[in-house]
Tab-separated table of C-alpha atoms and ligand atoms in Angstrom:
chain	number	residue	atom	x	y	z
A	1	UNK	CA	-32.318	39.853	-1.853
A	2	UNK	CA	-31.892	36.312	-3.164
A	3	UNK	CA	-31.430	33.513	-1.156
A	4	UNK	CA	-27.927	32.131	-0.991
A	5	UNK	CA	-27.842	28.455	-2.520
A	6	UNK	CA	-26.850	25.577	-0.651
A	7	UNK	CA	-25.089	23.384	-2.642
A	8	UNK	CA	-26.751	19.599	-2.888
A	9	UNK	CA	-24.754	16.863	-0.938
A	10	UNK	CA	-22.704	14.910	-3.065
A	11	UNK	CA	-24.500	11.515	-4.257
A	12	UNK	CA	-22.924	8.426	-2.297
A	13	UNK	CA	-21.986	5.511	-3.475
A	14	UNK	CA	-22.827	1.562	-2.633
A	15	UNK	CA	-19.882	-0.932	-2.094
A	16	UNK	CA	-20.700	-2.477	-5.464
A	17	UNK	CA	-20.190	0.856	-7.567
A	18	UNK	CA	-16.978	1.570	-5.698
A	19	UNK	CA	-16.196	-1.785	-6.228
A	20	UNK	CA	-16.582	-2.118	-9.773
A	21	UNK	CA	-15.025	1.648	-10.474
A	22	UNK	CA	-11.881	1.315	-8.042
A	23	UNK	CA	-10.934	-2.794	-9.313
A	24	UNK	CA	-10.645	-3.695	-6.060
A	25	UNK	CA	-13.491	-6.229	-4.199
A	26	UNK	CA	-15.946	-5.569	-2.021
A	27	UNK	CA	-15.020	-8.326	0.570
A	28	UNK	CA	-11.315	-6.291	0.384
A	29	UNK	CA	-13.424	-2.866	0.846
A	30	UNK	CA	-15.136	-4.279	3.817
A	31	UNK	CA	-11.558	-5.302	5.033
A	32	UNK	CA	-10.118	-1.910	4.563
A	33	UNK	CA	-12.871	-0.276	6.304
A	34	UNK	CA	-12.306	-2.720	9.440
A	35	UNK	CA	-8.654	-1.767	9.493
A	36	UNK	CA	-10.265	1.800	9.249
A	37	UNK	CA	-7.902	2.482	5.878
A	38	UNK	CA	-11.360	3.768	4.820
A	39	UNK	CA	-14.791	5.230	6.005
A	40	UNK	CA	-18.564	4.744	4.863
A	41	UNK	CA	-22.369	5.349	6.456
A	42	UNK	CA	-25.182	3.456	6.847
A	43	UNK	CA	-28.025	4.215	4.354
A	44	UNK	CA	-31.419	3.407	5.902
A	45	UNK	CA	-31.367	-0.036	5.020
A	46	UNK	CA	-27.976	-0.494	6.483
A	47	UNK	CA	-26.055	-0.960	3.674
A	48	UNK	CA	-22.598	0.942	3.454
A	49	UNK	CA	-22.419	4.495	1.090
A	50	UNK	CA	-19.114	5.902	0.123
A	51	UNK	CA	-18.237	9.472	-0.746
A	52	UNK	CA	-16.667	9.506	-3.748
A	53	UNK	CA	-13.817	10.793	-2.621
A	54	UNK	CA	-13.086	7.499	-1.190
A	55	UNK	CA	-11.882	5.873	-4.723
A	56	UNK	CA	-8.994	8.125	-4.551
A	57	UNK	CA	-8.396	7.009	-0.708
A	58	UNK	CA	-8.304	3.223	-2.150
A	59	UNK	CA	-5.985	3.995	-4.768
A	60	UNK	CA	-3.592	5.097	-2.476
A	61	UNK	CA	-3.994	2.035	-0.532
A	62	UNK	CA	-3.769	-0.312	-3.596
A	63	UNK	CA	-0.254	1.950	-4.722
A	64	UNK	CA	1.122	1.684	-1.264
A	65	UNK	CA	0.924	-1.821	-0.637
A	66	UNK	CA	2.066	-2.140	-4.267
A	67	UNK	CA	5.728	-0.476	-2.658
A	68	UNK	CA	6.053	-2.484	0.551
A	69	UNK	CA	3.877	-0.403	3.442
A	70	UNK	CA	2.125	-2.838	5.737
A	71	UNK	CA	-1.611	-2.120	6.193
A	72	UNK	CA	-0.042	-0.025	9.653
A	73	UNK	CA	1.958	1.985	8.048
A	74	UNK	CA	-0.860	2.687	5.140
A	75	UNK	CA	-3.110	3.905	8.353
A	76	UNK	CA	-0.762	5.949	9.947
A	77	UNK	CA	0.161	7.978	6.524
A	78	UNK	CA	-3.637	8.079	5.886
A	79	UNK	CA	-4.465	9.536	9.561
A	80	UNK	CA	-2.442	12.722	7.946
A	81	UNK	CA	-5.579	13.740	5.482
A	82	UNK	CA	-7.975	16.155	6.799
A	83	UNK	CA	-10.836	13.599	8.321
A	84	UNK	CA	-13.249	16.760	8.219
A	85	UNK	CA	-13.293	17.482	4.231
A	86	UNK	CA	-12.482	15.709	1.426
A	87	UNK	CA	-8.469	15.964	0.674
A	88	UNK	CA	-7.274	18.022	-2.038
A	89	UNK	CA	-4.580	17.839	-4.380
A	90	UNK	CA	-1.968	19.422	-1.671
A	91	UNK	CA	-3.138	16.778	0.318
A	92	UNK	CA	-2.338	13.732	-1.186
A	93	UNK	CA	1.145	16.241	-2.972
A	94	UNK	CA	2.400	16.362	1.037
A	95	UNK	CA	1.811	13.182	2.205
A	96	UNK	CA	3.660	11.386	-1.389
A	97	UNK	CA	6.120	13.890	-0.414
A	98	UNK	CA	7.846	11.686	1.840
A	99	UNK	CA	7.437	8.782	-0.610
A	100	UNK	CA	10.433	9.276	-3.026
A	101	UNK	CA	12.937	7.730	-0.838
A	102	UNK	CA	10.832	4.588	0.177
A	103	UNK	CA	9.900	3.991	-3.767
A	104	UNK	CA	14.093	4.260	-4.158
A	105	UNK	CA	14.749	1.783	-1.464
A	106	UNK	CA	11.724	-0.441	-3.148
A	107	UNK	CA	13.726	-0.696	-6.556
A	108	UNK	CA	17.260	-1.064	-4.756
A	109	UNK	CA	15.498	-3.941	-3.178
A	110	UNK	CA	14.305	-5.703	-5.967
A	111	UNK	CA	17.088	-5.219	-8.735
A	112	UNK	CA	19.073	-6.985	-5.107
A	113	UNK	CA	15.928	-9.727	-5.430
A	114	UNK	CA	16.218	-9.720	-9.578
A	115	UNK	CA	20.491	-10.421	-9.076
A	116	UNK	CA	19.453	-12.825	-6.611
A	117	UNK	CA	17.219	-15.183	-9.060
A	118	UNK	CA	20.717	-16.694	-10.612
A	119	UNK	CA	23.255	-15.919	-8.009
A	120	UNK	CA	24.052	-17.322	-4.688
A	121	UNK	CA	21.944	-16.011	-1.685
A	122	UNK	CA	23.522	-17.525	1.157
A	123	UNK	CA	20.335	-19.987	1.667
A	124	UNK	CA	21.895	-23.085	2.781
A	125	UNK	CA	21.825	-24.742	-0.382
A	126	UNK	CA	25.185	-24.783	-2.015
A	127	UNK	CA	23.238	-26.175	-5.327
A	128	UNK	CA	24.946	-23.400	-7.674
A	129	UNK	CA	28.281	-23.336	-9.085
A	130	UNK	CA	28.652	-19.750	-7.866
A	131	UNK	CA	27.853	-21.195	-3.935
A	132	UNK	CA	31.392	-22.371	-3.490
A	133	UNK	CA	32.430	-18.920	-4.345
A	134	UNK	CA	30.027	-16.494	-2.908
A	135	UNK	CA	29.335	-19.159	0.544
A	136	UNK	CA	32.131	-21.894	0.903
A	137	UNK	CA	30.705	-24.189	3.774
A	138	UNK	CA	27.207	-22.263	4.204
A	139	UNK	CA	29.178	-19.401	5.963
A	140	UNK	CA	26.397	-17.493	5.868
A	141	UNK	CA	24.680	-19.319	8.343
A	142	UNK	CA	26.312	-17.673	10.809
A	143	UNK	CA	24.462	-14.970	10.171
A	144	UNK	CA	21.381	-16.147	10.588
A	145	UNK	CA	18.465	-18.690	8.754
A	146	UNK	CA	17.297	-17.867	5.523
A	147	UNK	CA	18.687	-16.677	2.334
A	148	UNK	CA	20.908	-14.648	3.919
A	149	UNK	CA	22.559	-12.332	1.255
A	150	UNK	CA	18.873	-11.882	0.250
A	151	UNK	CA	18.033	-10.190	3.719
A	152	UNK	CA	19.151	-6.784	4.057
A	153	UNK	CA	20.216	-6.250	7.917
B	1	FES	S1	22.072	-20.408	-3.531
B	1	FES	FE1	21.760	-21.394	-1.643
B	1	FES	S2	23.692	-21.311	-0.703
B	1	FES	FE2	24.028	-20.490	-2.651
């Protein structure tokens, strides 16, 4: 009977490979992997090896901080993967899932940002024309510092 083949581990990579294939620096790797956001081991020499899995891991990272999450948020959706196996497809499908209505509320934000470049955002200023219209007197300070029509309470 023939012996049942293990498969051979899959190669790791050093910080500079993931570096160079992912786009992101190695000094922001090493910050990721002290927030925990992502994982290596220590080769003999003590230099950190990556799965390769983990390219896909800082994609994710680079795409959610590209839509607003803070670094918190990008841990807590990341402590959802499997931490025993590599993630699959269904994965990474389940945890975007929820995504849809945060990418939304990201574009709602910013065509509210894009209006805001020419009109009146309640900062104080009363330099446009449209201030006397939109904030007679700087009412909007009653609502609190800052461009106020800008912030969404
Ligand atoms: S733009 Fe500043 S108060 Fe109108």
């Amino acid at each position: 009977m023939p012996k049942p083949v293990t498969p051979a581990p899959a190669p790791l990579l050093p910080i500079s490979e993931v570096a160079r294939r992912s786009g992101v620096a190695a000094s922001a790797l090493r910050f990721y992997e002290e927030r925990g956001l992502i994982r290596s081991v220590r080769s003999g020499s003590g230099h950190r090896r990556f799965p390769r899995a983990v390219l896909r891991r800082i994609a994710f990272i680079v795409f959610a901080q590209r839509i607003g999450l803070s670094l918190e948020e990008i841990g807590a959706e990341l402590s959802r993967l499997p931490a025993d196996r590599a993630p699959t497809g269904a994965d990474w499908s389940r945890l975007s899932r929820t995504w849809t209505s945060r990418i939304d509320a990201r574009i709602a934000e910013l065509e509210r940002l894009r209006v805001g470049l020419t009109e009146c955002i309640g900062c104080g200023c009363l330099s446009l024309d449209r201030c006397q219209l939109a904030n007679p007197g700087d009412r909007a300070a009653r609502l609190g510092p800052g461009p106020r029509y800008w912030i969404a309470d």
